Amino acid sequence: MNKEQLPYVGFLGFDVFGTVVDWRSGIARASEGFLSKHGLDVDPYDFADEWRALYEPSMQAVRAGERPWVPLTVLNRENLETVLSRHGADFAGITNTELVDLNRGWERLDPWPDAVEGMRRLKKRFPIGPLSNGDIAGMLNLGRFAALPWDVITGAEITKSYKPVLGTYLGSARAVGLEPAQVAMVAAHNQDMQAAQAAGLRSIFILRPHEHGPQQATDLTATGKYDIVAESLIEAADALGCK
Amino acid sequence: MNKEQLPYVGFLGFDVFGTVVDWRSGIARASEGFLSKHGLDVDPYDFADEWRALYEPSMQAVRAGERPWVPLTVLNRENLETVLSRHGADFAGITNTELVDLNRGWERLDPWPDAVEGMRRLKKRFPIGPLSNGDIAGMLNLGRFAALPWDVITGAEITKSYKPVLGTYLGSARAVGLEPAQVAMVAAHNQDMQAAQAAGLRSIFILRPHEHGPQQATDLTATGKYDIVAESLIEAADALGCK
């Protein structure tokens, strides 16, 4: 392990939800008071899981060209209303302001304990930024909330596409003025890693075995051959010689 | 002067060339060795002025719809070749690598002495970022070079337009999730201020009487009524209660 790893890389693009921040605890925390106030009998962690479960299918409609690209904040809001409907929420008693605020829970997520220190160290050698399906405003607000020291925001909004479509990776590399091989994707999901590799990016896999809670069954190991596999962003920084 | 100024503002968008960084000295410094090596008898400051003088007309072709939007790095490169041609440069003796490197001079400009400290203080209260005609890669690289602590990059590339077209301001506000009136433009140019105001933004004018060197004749005073007029970003931070 030394500084010569990934010598040609000039940008680290981060997956954010799950890789950098703990969305499940954060959304459960943001939802708890709302669910209780409106008499919805659902565990806040289950509510977070149900809301998040709609994330992939809602992006799929955009990827498939069935609807034009819209920011993730819009999809999250739609999905929130779907989940609330399933639990029989009485929308007549819920204000738009409450829904906007609850949806902003996605901008108030805590970083994993290693994330800020790991990014701070990686940033000494590499420009860093989200290469996420989050939109610019969402990433900006989350970055401020969680003190994530990124240099630029790439990903879905600047490419008008959703990972794992290859255009999200390719357009993000182009936006930072680099070839795909000069960008490394940092993510906790094998699907993201493999799409990034297919686009020609380098790959840094971070194990996040508790993203989905104690029962997590996915992404517990690296299922592909990646440039770096690490258990935290601090370990990734160590592997890249970033003190 | 107290913290209650601009209470509804949630983002400061910065003009960069001239307002945050001293492009004239930086481009003169970047050009000097090149001009000498290639036997071009032109003062580096004059060369910087001539190169910069092509900036407005080159963007105008895009604004007028005569050509599709291209990143500023592309316009700067074209303009560089135009200026070199005027001085009789022998392109057969100049490599592409040399031209790329000289063009990167726009990413290696020193901040004005007050800029980093002023931005650091403003950032405590406000999210900050370029709302510039520079492209994402150029702003990213310049931000790293000059240690500019911005949170996001807005402006020309995310809106595919060039200031003072109103869409650059409006699209930047939209990208950060705010109404125009919740964004303040920070710039050293009256034209930029007035276009920002026309788009509904708030206005923070910074006097930069030496941007164009000792003979500067433009933008020596505020020619409109702006929310704040300051002689430095530190003075603007003071005016906004940012310690």
Tab-separated table of C-alpha atoms in Angstrom:
chain	number	residue	atom	x	y	z
A	1	MET	CA	0.000	0.000	0.000
A	2	ASN	CA	1.666	3.209	-1.079
A	3	LYS	CA	1.139	6.493	-2.835
A	4	GLU	CA	1.735	5.021	-6.262
A	5	GLN	CA	-1.688	3.410	-6.372
A	6	LEU	CA	-3.928	4.967	-9.034
A	7	PRO	CA	-1.158	7.354	-10.181
A	8	TYR	CA	-3.142	8.704	-13.124
A	9	VAL	CA	-6.343	9.420	-11.230
A	10	GLY	CA	-7.243	13.111	-10.934
A	11	PHE	CA	-10.710	12.970	-9.409
A	12	LEU	CA	-12.580	10.824	-6.914
A	13	GLY	CA	-16.330	10.648	-7.528
A	14	PHE	CA	-18.316	9.485	-4.517
A	15	ASP	CA	-21.533	7.630	-4.292
A	16	VAL	CA	-23.217	9.355	-1.354
A	17	PHE	CA	-26.314	7.568	-0.029
A	18	GLY	CA	-24.975	4.544	1.802
A	19	THR	CA	-21.321	5.128	0.944
A	20	VAL	CA	-20.754	8.491	2.664
A	21	VAL	CA	-23.896	8.977	4.739
A	22	ASP	CA	-26.190	6.703	6.727
A	23	TRP	CA	-29.538	7.363	5.065
A	24	ARG	CA	-31.476	4.715	7.005
A	25	SER	CA	-30.913	6.132	10.485
A	26	GLY	CA	-31.290	9.677	9.192
A	27	ILE	CA	-34.601	9.064	7.455
A	28	ALA	CA	-35.929	7.120	10.441
A	29	ARG	CA	-34.990	10.062	12.672
A	30	ALA	CA	-36.578	12.575	10.271
A	31	SER	CA	-39.786	10.530	9.967
A	32	GLU	CA	-40.445	9.584	13.570
A	33	GLY	CA	-42.206	12.753	14.704
A	34	PHE	CA	-44.195	13.048	11.499
A	35	LEU	CA	-45.465	9.456	11.676
A	36	SER	CA	-46.430	9.845	15.290
A	37	LYS	CA	-48.164	13.199	14.767
A	38	HIS	CA	-50.264	11.821	11.936
A	39	GLY	CA	-51.108	8.570	13.698
A	40	LEU	CA	-49.301	6.337	11.227
A	41	ASP	CA	-48.463	3.067	12.915
A	42	VAL	CA	-45.215	2.150	11.198
A	43	ASP	CA	-41.739	1.738	12.612
A	44	PRO	CA	-39.568	4.650	11.397
A	45	TYR	CA	-36.844	2.267	10.174
A	46	ASP	CA	-39.399	0.258	8.220
A	47	PHE	CA	-40.725	3.529	6.830
A	48	ALA	CA	-37.203	4.490	5.745
A	49	ASP	CA	-36.750	1.104	4.069
A	50	GLU	CA	-40.080	1.334	2.283
A	51	TRP	CA	-39.384	4.867	1.062
A	52	ARG	CA	-35.915	3.895	-0.120
A	53	ALA	CA	-37.266	0.776	-1.867
A	54	LEU	CA	-39.090	3.035	-4.316
A	55	TYR	CA	-35.858	4.823	-5.254
A	56	GLU	CA	-34.628	2.316	-7.847
A	57	PRO	CA	-37.940	1.773	-9.669
A	58	SER	CA	-38.612	5.519	-9.818
A	59	MET	CA	-35.243	6.158	-11.470
A	60	GLN	CA	-35.814	3.239	-13.784
A	61	ALA	CA	-38.664	5.093	-15.493
A	62	VAL	CA	-36.202	7.874	-16.336
A	63	ARG	CA	-33.464	5.473	-17.428
A	64	ALA	CA	-35.920	3.676	-19.705
A	65	GLY	CA	-36.953	6.946	-21.323
A	66	GLU	CA	-40.518	6.637	-20.061
A	67	ARG	CA	-40.299	10.099	-18.521
A	68	PRO	CA	-37.869	12.982	-18.859
A	69	TRP	CA	-35.147	13.390	-16.264
A	70	VAL	CA	-36.295	15.086	-13.084
A	71	PRO	CA	-34.182	15.774	-9.982
A	72	LEU	CA	-34.045	13.107	-7.295
A	73	THR	CA	-35.758	15.505	-4.883
A	74	VAL	CA	-38.847	15.252	-7.118
A	75	LEU	CA	-38.704	11.449	-7.223
A	76	ASN	CA	-38.228	11.289	-3.448
A	77	ARG	CA	-41.271	13.490	-2.952
A	78	GLU	CA	-43.421	11.346	-5.232
A	79	ASN	CA	-42.203	8.216	-3.491
A	80	LEU	CA	-42.935	9.737	-0.094
A	81	GLU	CA	-46.541	10.310	-1.079
A	82	THR	CA	-46.781	6.745	-2.385
A	83	VAL	CA	-45.525	5.274	0.888
A	84	LEU	CA	-47.788	7.503	2.933
A	85	SER	CA	-50.764	6.458	0.813
A	86	ARG	CA	-49.966	2.806	1.411
A	87	HIS	CA	-50.172	3.449	5.119
A	88	GLY	CA	-53.503	5.197	4.749
A	89	ALA	CA	-52.273	8.717	5.467
A	90	ASP	CA	-54.957	11.398	5.460
A	91	PHE	CA	-53.445	13.986	3.114
A	92	ALA	CA	-56.133	16.521	4.034
A	93	GLY	CA	-54.439	16.798	7.420
A	94	ILE	CA	-50.886	17.096	6.102
A	95	THR	CA	-49.489	20.399	4.848
A	96	ASN	CA	-47.177	20.785	1.891
A	97	THR	CA	-44.664	22.380	4.238
A	98	GLU	CA	-44.590	19.209	6.314
A	99	LEU	CA	-43.965	17.079	3.230
A	100	VAL	CA	-41.240	19.417	1.957
A	101	ASP	CA	-39.588	19.298	5.357
A	102	LEU	CA	-39.794	15.527	5.631
A	103	ASN	CA	-38.395	15.169	2.100
A	104	ARG	CA	-35.517	17.391	3.211
A	105	GLY	CA	-34.576	14.563	5.523
A	106	TRP	CA	-32.458	13.364	2.582
A	107	GLU	CA	-30.372	16.514	3.043
A	108	ARG	CA	-29.874	15.968	6.782
A	109	LEU	CA	-28.160	12.607	6.985
A	110	ASP	CA	-25.210	11.875	9.240
A	111	PRO	CA	-21.945	10.804	7.663
A	112	TRP	CA	-20.547	7.421	8.633
A	113	PRO	CA	-18.045	7.973	11.467
A	114	ASP	CA	-15.017	7.650	9.157
A	115	ALA	CA	-16.390	9.679	6.247
A	116	VAL	CA	-15.417	13.278	6.996
A	117	GLU	CA	-11.905	12.416	8.165
A	118	GLY	CA	-11.409	10.046	5.230
A	119	MET	CA	-12.575	12.633	2.697
A	120	ARG	CA	-10.465	15.337	4.303
A	121	ARG	CA	-7.392	13.165	3.842
A	122	LEU	CA	-8.275	12.037	0.319
A	123	LYS	CA	-8.896	15.677	-0.633
A	124	LYS	CA	-5.246	16.508	0.016
A	125	ARG	CA	-4.235	14.455	-2.999
A	126	PHE	CA	-7.406	14.324	-5.112
A	127	PRO	CA	-10.206	16.690	-6.039
A	128	ILE	CA	-13.341	15.082	-4.618
A	129	GLY	CA	-17.054	15.348	-5.210
A	130	PRO	CA	-20.289	13.428	-5.321
A	131	LEU	CA	-20.885	11.308	-8.399
A	132	SER	CA	-24.305	10.518	-7.088
A	133	ASN	CA	-27.896	10.271	-8.231
A	134	GLY	CA	-28.674	13.171	-5.892
A	135	ASP	CA	-29.346	16.550	-7.464
A	136	ILE	CA	-27.152	19.622	-7.073
A	137	ALA	CA	-29.294	21.319	-4.412
A	138	GLY	CA	-29.637	18.101	-2.440
A	139	MET	CA	-25.890	17.432	-2.536
A	140	LEU	CA	-25.111	21.048	-1.663
A	141	ASN	CA	-27.406	21.022	1.355
A	142	LEU	CA	-26.279	17.592	2.507
A	143	GLY	CA	-22.661	18.633	2.109
A	144	ARG	CA	-23.244	21.667	4.318
A	145	PHE	CA	-25.194	19.630	6.892
A	146	ALA	CA	-22.641	16.834	7.151
A	147	ALA	CA	-19.507	18.976	6.606
A	148	LEU	CA	-18.455	17.014	3.544
A	149	PRO	CA	-15.531	18.948	2.043
A	150	TRP	CA	-16.123	18.319	-1.632
A	151	ASP	CA	-14.727	20.480	-4.402
A	152	VAL	CA	-17.459	20.079	-7.030
A	153	ILE	CA	-20.792	18.318	-7.504
A	154	THR	CA	-21.031	15.882	-10.411
A	155	GLY	CA	-23.484	13.079	-11.148
A	156	ALA	CA	-27.116	12.929	-12.131
A	157	GLU	CA	-28.079	16.578	-12.556
A	158	ILE	CA	-25.140	17.681	-14.666
A	159	THR	CA	-25.620	14.664	-16.934
A	160	LYS	CA	-29.435	14.482	-16.773
A	161	SER	CA	-29.191	10.747	-16.237
A	162	TYR	CA	-29.228	8.229	-13.406
A	163	LYS	CA	-26.521	5.726	-12.532
A	164	PRO	CA	-25.842	2.998	-13.483
A	165	VAL	CA	-26.435	4.441	-16.969
A	166	LEU	CA	-22.898	4.852	-18.317
A	167	GLY	CA	-23.564	8.437	-19.348
A	168	THR	CA	-23.647	9.529	-15.717
A	169	TYR	CA	-20.053	8.373	-15.234
A	170	LEU	CA	-18.837	9.526	-18.650
A	171	GLY	CA	-20.504	12.942	-18.415
A	172	SER	CA	-19.138	13.475	-14.919
A	173	ALA	CA	-15.600	12.698	-16.064
A	174	ARG	CA	-16.030	15.084	-18.986
A	175	ALA	CA	-17.337	17.820	-16.685
A	176	VAL	CA	-14.210	17.695	-14.552
A	177	GLY	CA	-12.065	17.760	-17.678
A	178	LEU	CA	-10.721	14.218	-17.413
A	179	GLU	CA	-10.739	10.941	-19.293
A	180	PRO	CA	-12.789	8.159	-17.667
A	181	ALA	CA	-9.595	6.319	-16.673
A	182	GLN	CA	-8.507	9.411	-14.725
A	183	VAL	CA	-11.562	9.197	-12.455
A	184	ALA	CA	-12.129	6.712	-9.643
A	185	MET	CA	-15.613	5.842	-8.444
A	186	VAL	CA	-15.907	5.398	-4.686
A	187	ALA	CA	-18.984	3.383	-3.756
A	188	ALA	CA	-20.393	0.738	-1.465
A	189	HIS	CA	-22.453	-1.001	-4.135
A	190	ASN	CA	-21.172	-3.632	-6.543
A	191	GLN	CA	-23.591	-2.520	-9.243
A	192	ASP	CA	-22.169	1.030	-9.099
A	193	MET	CA	-18.592	-0.296	-9.179
A	194	GLN	CA	-19.234	-2.507	-12.159
A	195	ALA	CA	-21.004	0.179	-14.174
A	196	ALA	CA	-18.187	2.622	-13.403
A	197	GLN	CA	-15.675	0.030	-14.609
A	198	ALA	CA	-17.718	-0.556	-17.755
A	199	ALA	CA	-17.490	3.207	-18.394
A	200	GLY	CA	-13.710	3.014	-17.997
A	201	LEU	CA	-13.383	4.454	-14.489
A	202	ARG	CA	-11.210	3.079	-11.722
A	203	SER	CA	-12.942	1.508	-8.724
A	204	ILE	CA	-12.709	1.963	-4.961
A	205	PHE	CA	-15.132	-0.245	-3.064
A	206	ILE	CA	-16.082	0.646	0.501
A	207	LEU	CA	-17.716	-2.039	2.609
A	208	ARG	CA	-20.833	-0.687	4.331
A	209	PRO	CA	-22.403	-3.795	5.858
A	210	HIS	CA	-24.951	-1.858	7.928
A	211	GLU	CA	-26.356	0.510	5.295
A	212	HIS	CA	-29.576	-1.496	5.262
A	213	GLY	CA	-29.532	-2.251	8.967
A	214	PRO	CA	-28.580	-5.364	10.921
A	215	GLN	CA	-30.194	-7.763	8.415
A	216	GLN	CA	-28.343	-6.509	5.325
A	217	ALA	CA	-27.900	-9.248	2.739
A	218	THR	CA	-26.444	-7.311	-0.206
A	219	ASP	CA	-23.027	-5.838	-0.968
A	220	LEU	CA	-21.422	-7.579	1.993
A	221	THR	CA	-18.402	-8.443	-0.130
A	222	ALA	CA	-16.743	-7.235	-3.304
A	223	THR	CA	-18.178	-9.364	-6.100
A	224	GLY	CA	-15.817	-7.954	-8.737
A	225	LYS	CA	-12.141	-7.142	-9.016
A	226	TYR	CA	-11.677	-3.537	-7.927
A	227	ASP	CA	-8.614	-1.357	-7.646
A	228	ILE	CA	-9.093	-0.887	-3.925
A	229	VAL	CA	-11.397	-2.540	-1.403
A	230	ALA	CA	-11.549	-0.886	2.012
A	231	GLU	CA	-13.631	-1.032	5.156
A	232	SER	CA	-13.810	2.738	5.546
A	233	LEU	CA	-12.826	5.952	3.788
A	234	ILE	CA	-9.964	6.267	6.250
A	235	GLU	CA	-8.694	2.857	5.170
A	236	ALA	CA	-9.067	3.953	1.538
A	237	ALA	CA	-7.060	7.089	2.328
A	238	ASP	CA	-4.361	4.948	3.916
A	239	ALA	CA	-4.277	2.722	0.837
A	240	LEU	CA	-3.767	5.802	-1.340
A	241	GLY	CA	-1.039	7.297	0.821
A	242	CYS	CA	-3.225	10.175	2.025
A	243	LYS	CA	-2.259	11.043	5.598
B	1	MET	CA	-24.081	46.860	9.480
B	2	ASN	CA	-25.331	43.724	11.206
B	3	LYS	CA	-26.288	40.132	10.639
B	4	GLU	CA	-29.815	41.043	9.563
B	5	GLN	CA	-28.686	42.204	6.139
B	6	LEU	CA	-29.981	39.938	3.349
B	7	PRO	CA	-31.894	37.746	5.837
B	8	TYR	CA	-33.569	35.644	3.162
B	9	VAL	CA	-30.468	34.920	1.128
B	10	GLY	CA	-29.390	31.267	1.106
B	11	PHE	CA	-26.594	31.266	-1.469
B	12	LEU	CA	-23.830	33.598	-2.575
B	13	GLY	CA	-22.861	33.218	-6.245
B	14	PHE	CA	-19.459	34.663	-7.090
B	15	ASP	CA	-18.147	36.131	-10.239
B	16	VAL	CA	-14.597	34.796	-10.283
B	17	PHE	CA	-12.331	36.412	-12.895
B	18	GLY	CA	-11.602	39.850	-11.521
B	19	THR	CA	-13.801	39.545	-8.451
B	20	VAL	CA	-12.085	36.662	-6.660
B	21	VAL	CA	-8.852	36.186	-8.611
B	22	ASP	CA	-6.387	38.510	-10.317
B	23	TRP	CA	-6.426	37.156	-13.871
B	24	ARG	CA	-4.189	39.869	-15.351
B	25	SER	CA	-1.115	39.188	-13.239
B	26	GLY	CA	-1.705	35.452	-13.430
B	27	ILE	CA	-1.974	35.330	-17.206
B	28	ALA	CA	1.032	37.618	-17.597
B	29	ARG	CA	3.003	35.270	-15.355
B	30	ALA	CA	1.787	32.186	-17.257
B	31	SER	CA	2.624	33.767	-20.658
B	32	GLU	CA	6.020	35.251	-20.006
B	33	GLY	CA	8.151	32.164	-20.581
B	34	PHE	CA	6.110	31.059	-23.585
B	35	LEU	CA	6.369	34.447	-25.308
B	36	SER	CA	10.076	34.612	-24.696
B	37	LYS	CA	10.703	31.037	-25.855
B	38	HIS	CA	8.843	31.633	-29.103
B	39	GLY	CA	10.422	35.024	-29.753
B	40	LEU	CA	7.172	36.956	-29.506
B	41	ASP	CA	7.974	40.560	-28.674
B	42	VAL	CA	4.974	41.522	-26.588
B	43	ASP	CA	4.757	42.595	-22.974
B	44	PRO	CA	3.108	39.787	-20.958
B	45	TYR	CA	0.595	42.213	-19.411
B	46	ASP	CA	-0.353	43.499	-22.840
B	47	PHE	CA	-0.674	39.911	-23.982
B	48	ALA	CA	-2.990	39.184	-21.050
B	49	ASP	CA	-5.091	42.248	-21.910
B	50	GLU	CA	-5.316	41.300	-25.574
B	51	TRP	CA	-6.266	37.707	-24.766
B	52	ARG	CA	-8.892	38.854	-22.273
B	53	ALA	CA	-10.281	41.411	-24.734
B	54	LEU	CA	-11.486	38.537	-26.926
B	55	TYR	CA	-13.447	37.005	-24.055
B	56	GLU	CA	-16.597	39.138	-24.403
B	57	PRO	CA	-16.933	38.936	-28.198
B	58	SER	CA	-16.343	35.181	-28.175
B	59	MET	CA	-19.141	34.651	-25.656
B	60	GLN	CA	-21.364	37.005	-27.614
B	61	ALA	CA	-21.515	34.555	-30.513
B	62	VAL	CA	-22.944	31.965	-28.118
B	63	ARG	CA	-25.350	34.431	-26.504
B	64	ALA	CA	-26.599	35.475	-29.935
B	65	GLY	CA	-27.249	31.862	-30.886
B	66	GLU	CA	-24.685	31.986	-33.688
B	67	ARG	CA	-22.970	28.929	-32.261
B	68	PRO	CA	-23.936	26.329	-29.667
B	69	TRP	CA	-22.677	26.723	-26.132
B	70	VAL	CA	-19.119	25.509	-25.622
B	71	PRO	CA	-17.106	25.647	-22.389
B	72	LEU	CA	-15.051	28.760	-21.698
B	73	THR	CA	-11.875	26.667	-21.879
B	74	VAL	CA	-12.654	26.142	-25.571
B	75	LEU	CA	-13.256	29.849	-26.186
B	76	ASN	CA	-10.065	30.753	-24.310
B	77	ARG	CA	-8.093	28.332	-26.455
B	78	GLU	CA	-9.514	29.763	-29.689
B	79	ASN	CA	-8.825	33.277	-28.479
B	80	LEU	CA	-5.277	32.329	-27.539
B	81	GLU	CA	-4.604	31.160	-31.074
B	82	THR	CA	-6.113	34.378	-32.448
B	83	VAL	CA	-3.853	36.553	-30.312
B	84	LEU	CA	-0.804	34.487	-31.140
B	85	SER	CA	-1.610	34.777	-34.849
B	86	ARG	CA	-1.834	38.551	-34.570
B	87	HIS	CA	1.674	38.574	-33.186
B	88	GLY	CA	2.921	36.414	-36.021
B	89	ALA	CA	3.487	33.258	-34.000
B	90	ASP	CA	4.895	30.311	-35.938
B	91	PHE	CA	2.474	27.532	-35.033
B	92	ALA	CA	4.710	24.922	-36.642
B	93	GLY	CA	7.088	25.462	-33.731
B	94	ILE	CA	4.478	25.335	-30.980
B	95	THR	CA	3.165	22.043	-29.605
B	96	ASN	CA	-0.413	21.395	-28.602
B	97	THR	CA	0.848	20.557	-25.129
B	98	GLU	CA	2.314	24.055	-24.838
B	99	LEU	CA	-0.988	25.636	-25.856
B	100	VAL	CA	-2.974	23.451	-23.463
B	101	ASP	CA	-0.602	24.373	-20.673
B	102	LEU	CA	-0.727	28.090	-21.440
B	103	ASN	CA	-4.522	27.944	-21.610
B	104	ARG	CA	-4.450	26.323	-18.169
B	105	GLY	CA	-3.073	29.623	-16.947
B	106	TRP	CA	-6.752	30.504	-16.380
B	107	GLU	CA	-6.826	27.755	-13.739
B	108	ARG	CA	-3.718	29.033	-11.939
B	109	LEU	CA	-4.639	32.552	-10.938
B	110	ASP	CA	-3.904	34.026	-7.541
B	111	PRO	CA	-6.795	35.163	-5.385
B	112	TRP	CA	-6.901	38.800	-4.358
B	113	PRO	CA	-5.311	39.074	-0.898
B	114	ASP	CA	-8.678	39.349	0.893
B	115	ALA	CA	-10.499	36.672	-1.103
B	116	VAL	CA	-9.799	33.408	0.710
B	117	GLU	CA	-10.293	34.884	4.187
B	118	GLY	CA	-13.430	36.717	3.050
B	119	MET	CA	-14.925	33.595	1.490
B	120	ARG	CA	-14.022	31.489	4.512
B	121	ARG	CA	-15.968	33.891	6.711
B	122	LEU	CA	-18.927	34.242	4.340
B	123	LYS	CA	-19.095	30.444	4.080
B	124	LYS	CA	-19.910	30.180	7.768
B	125	ARG	CA	-23.286	31.767	7.136
B	126	PHE	CA	-23.921	31.129	3.443
B	127	PRO	CA	-23.333	28.312	0.977
B	128	ILE	CA	-20.940	29.760	-1.598
B	129	GLY	CA	-19.906	28.968	-5.138
B	130	PRO	CA	-18.900	30.432	-8.457
B	131	LEU	CA	-21.697	31.880	-10.578
B	132	SER	CA	-19.188	32.477	-13.307
B	133	ASN	CA	-18.761	32.084	-17.024
B	134	GLY	CA	-15.990	29.599	-16.289
B	135	ASP	CA	-16.731	25.928	-16.898
B	136	ILE	CA	-16.919	23.262	-14.194
B	137	ALA	CA	-13.436	21.831	-14.785
B	138	GLY	CA	-11.893	25.305	-14.918
B	139	MET	CA	-13.599	26.377	-11.703
B	140	LEU	CA	-12.713	23.095	-9.992
B	141	ASN	CA	-9.046	23.394	-10.909
B	142	LEU	CA	-8.877	27.087	-10.070
B	143	GLY	CA	-10.602	26.442	-6.756
B	144	ARG	CA	-8.004	23.801	-5.876
B	145	PHE	CA	-5.122	26.033	-7.015
B	146	ALA	CA	-6.272	29.103	-5.108
B	147	ALA	CA	-7.793	27.283	-2.104
B	148	LEU	CA	-11.234	28.757	-2.703
B	149	PRO	CA	-13.551	26.949	-0.295
B	150	TRP	CA	-16.708	26.827	-2.370
B	151	ASP	CA	-19.533	24.366	-1.791
B	152	VAL	CA	-20.826	23.971	-5.347
B	153	ILE	CA	-20.089	25.203	-8.863
B	154	THR	CA	-22.912	27.012	-10.652
B	155	GLY	CA	-22.898	29.350	-13.650
B	156	ALA	CA	-22.305	28.867	-17.350
B	157	GLU	CA	-21.857	25.120	-17.735
B	158	ILE	CA	-24.842	24.000	-15.683
B	159	THR	CA	-27.052	26.468	-17.554
B	160	LYS	CA	-25.359	26.222	-20.964
B	161	SER	CA	-25.396	30.005	-21.220
B	162	TYR	CA	-23.133	32.980	-20.615
B	163	LYS	CA	-23.758	35.914	-18.296
B	164	PRO	CA	-25.217	38.458	-18.523
B	165	VAL	CA	-27.953	36.353	-20.158
B	166	LEU	CA	-30.578	36.135	-17.424
B	167	GLY	CA	-30.816	32.363	-17.766
B	168	THR	CA	-27.375	31.949	-16.223
B	169	TYR	CA	-28.562	33.589	-13.003
B	170	LEU	CA	-32.010	31.988	-13.023
B	171	GLY	CA	-30.705	28.510	-13.828
B	172	SER	CA	-28.039	28.772	-11.132
B	173	ALA	CA	-30.625	29.742	-8.528
B	174	ARG	CA	-32.807	26.831	-9.610
B	175	ALA	CA	-29.861	24.432	-9.401
B	176	VAL	CA	-29.251	25.308	-5.768
B	177	GLY	CA	-32.952	24.934	-5.022
B	178	LEU	CA	-33.678	28.605	-4.363
B	179	GLU	CA	-35.760	31.440	-5.706
B	180	PRO	CA	-33.767	34.213	-7.433
B	181	ALA	CA	-34.405	36.569	-4.489
B	182	GLN	CA	-32.731	34.043	-2.183
B	183	VAL	CA	-29.451	34.299	-4.108
B	184	ALA	CA	-26.972	37.170	-3.978
B	185	MET	CA	-24.558	37.821	-6.821
B	186	VAL	CA	-21.084	38.911	-5.706
B	187	ALA	CA	-19.218	40.687	-8.488
B	188	ALA	CA	-16.877	43.518	-9.369
B	189	HIS	CA	-18.661	44.483	-12.577
B	190	ASN	CA	-21.674	46.755	-12.831
B	191	GLN	CA	-22.981	44.888	-15.866
B	192	ASP	CA	-23.024	41.628	-13.882
B	193	MET	CA	-24.715	43.329	-10.922
B	194	GLN	CA	-27.411	44.865	-13.051
B	195	ALA	CA	-28.179	41.675	-14.948
B	196	ALA	CA	-28.348	39.769	-11.662
B	197	GLN	CA	-30.782	42.361	-10.331
B	198	ALA	CA	-32.854	42.106	-13.506
B	199	ALA	CA	-33.081	38.361	-12.852
B	200	GLY	CA	-34.304	39.063	-9.325
B	201	LEU	CA	-31.097	38.344	-7.415
B	202	ARG	CA	-29.645	40.436	-4.612
B	203	SER	CA	-26.421	42.313	-5.299
B	204	ILE	CA	-23.063	42.588	-3.533
B	205	PHE	CA	-20.600	44.787	-5.398
B	206	ILE	CA	-16.882	44.464	-4.703
B	207	LEU	CA	-14.618	47.278	-5.854
B	208	ARG	CA	-11.633	45.911	-7.760
B	209	PRO	CA	-9.985	49.035	-9.152
B	210	HIS	CA	-6.827	47.200	-10.281
B	211	GLU	CA	-8.351	44.262	-12.151
B	212	HIS	CA	-7.284	45.848	-15.437
B	213	GLY	CA	-4.040	47.268	-14.079
B	214	PRO	CA	-3.052	50.765	-13.025
B	215	GLN	CA	-4.920	52.457	-15.909
B	216	GLN	CA	-8.303	50.881	-15.196
B	217	ALA	CA	-11.167	53.132	-16.316
B	218	THR	CA	-14.197	50.867	-15.774
B	219	ASP	CA	-16.126	49.706	-12.726
B	220	LEU	CA	-14.321	52.129	-10.442
B	221	THR	CA	-17.593	52.949	-8.712
B	222	ALA	CA	-21.001	51.396	-8.213
B	223	THR	CA	-23.185	52.783	-11.001
B	224	GLY	CA	-26.375	51.201	-9.616
B	225	LYS	CA	-28.047	50.794	-6.272
B	226	TYR	CA	-26.815	47.542	-4.769
B	227	ASP	CA	-27.569	45.806	-1.491
B	228	ILE	CA	-23.953	45.981	-0.397
B	229	VAL	CA	-20.921	47.794	-1.784
B	230	ALA	CA	-17.568	46.773	-0.306
B	231	GLU	CA	-13.885	47.237	-1.004
B	232	SER	CA	-13.028	43.601	-0.322
B	233	LEU	CA	-14.632	40.269	0.458
B	234	ILE	CA	-13.549	40.738	4.067
B	235	GLU	CA	-15.452	44.029	4.176
B	236	ALA	CA	-18.471	42.259	2.635
B	237	ALA	CA	-18.190	39.567	5.319
B	238	ASP	CA	-18.130	42.282	7.986
B	239	ALA	CA	-21.202	43.898	6.449
B	240	LEU	CA	-23.008	40.557	6.621
B	241	GLY	CA	-22.009	39.830	10.203
B	242	CYS	CA	-19.678	36.973	9.219
B	243	LYS	CA	-16.752	36.902	11.643
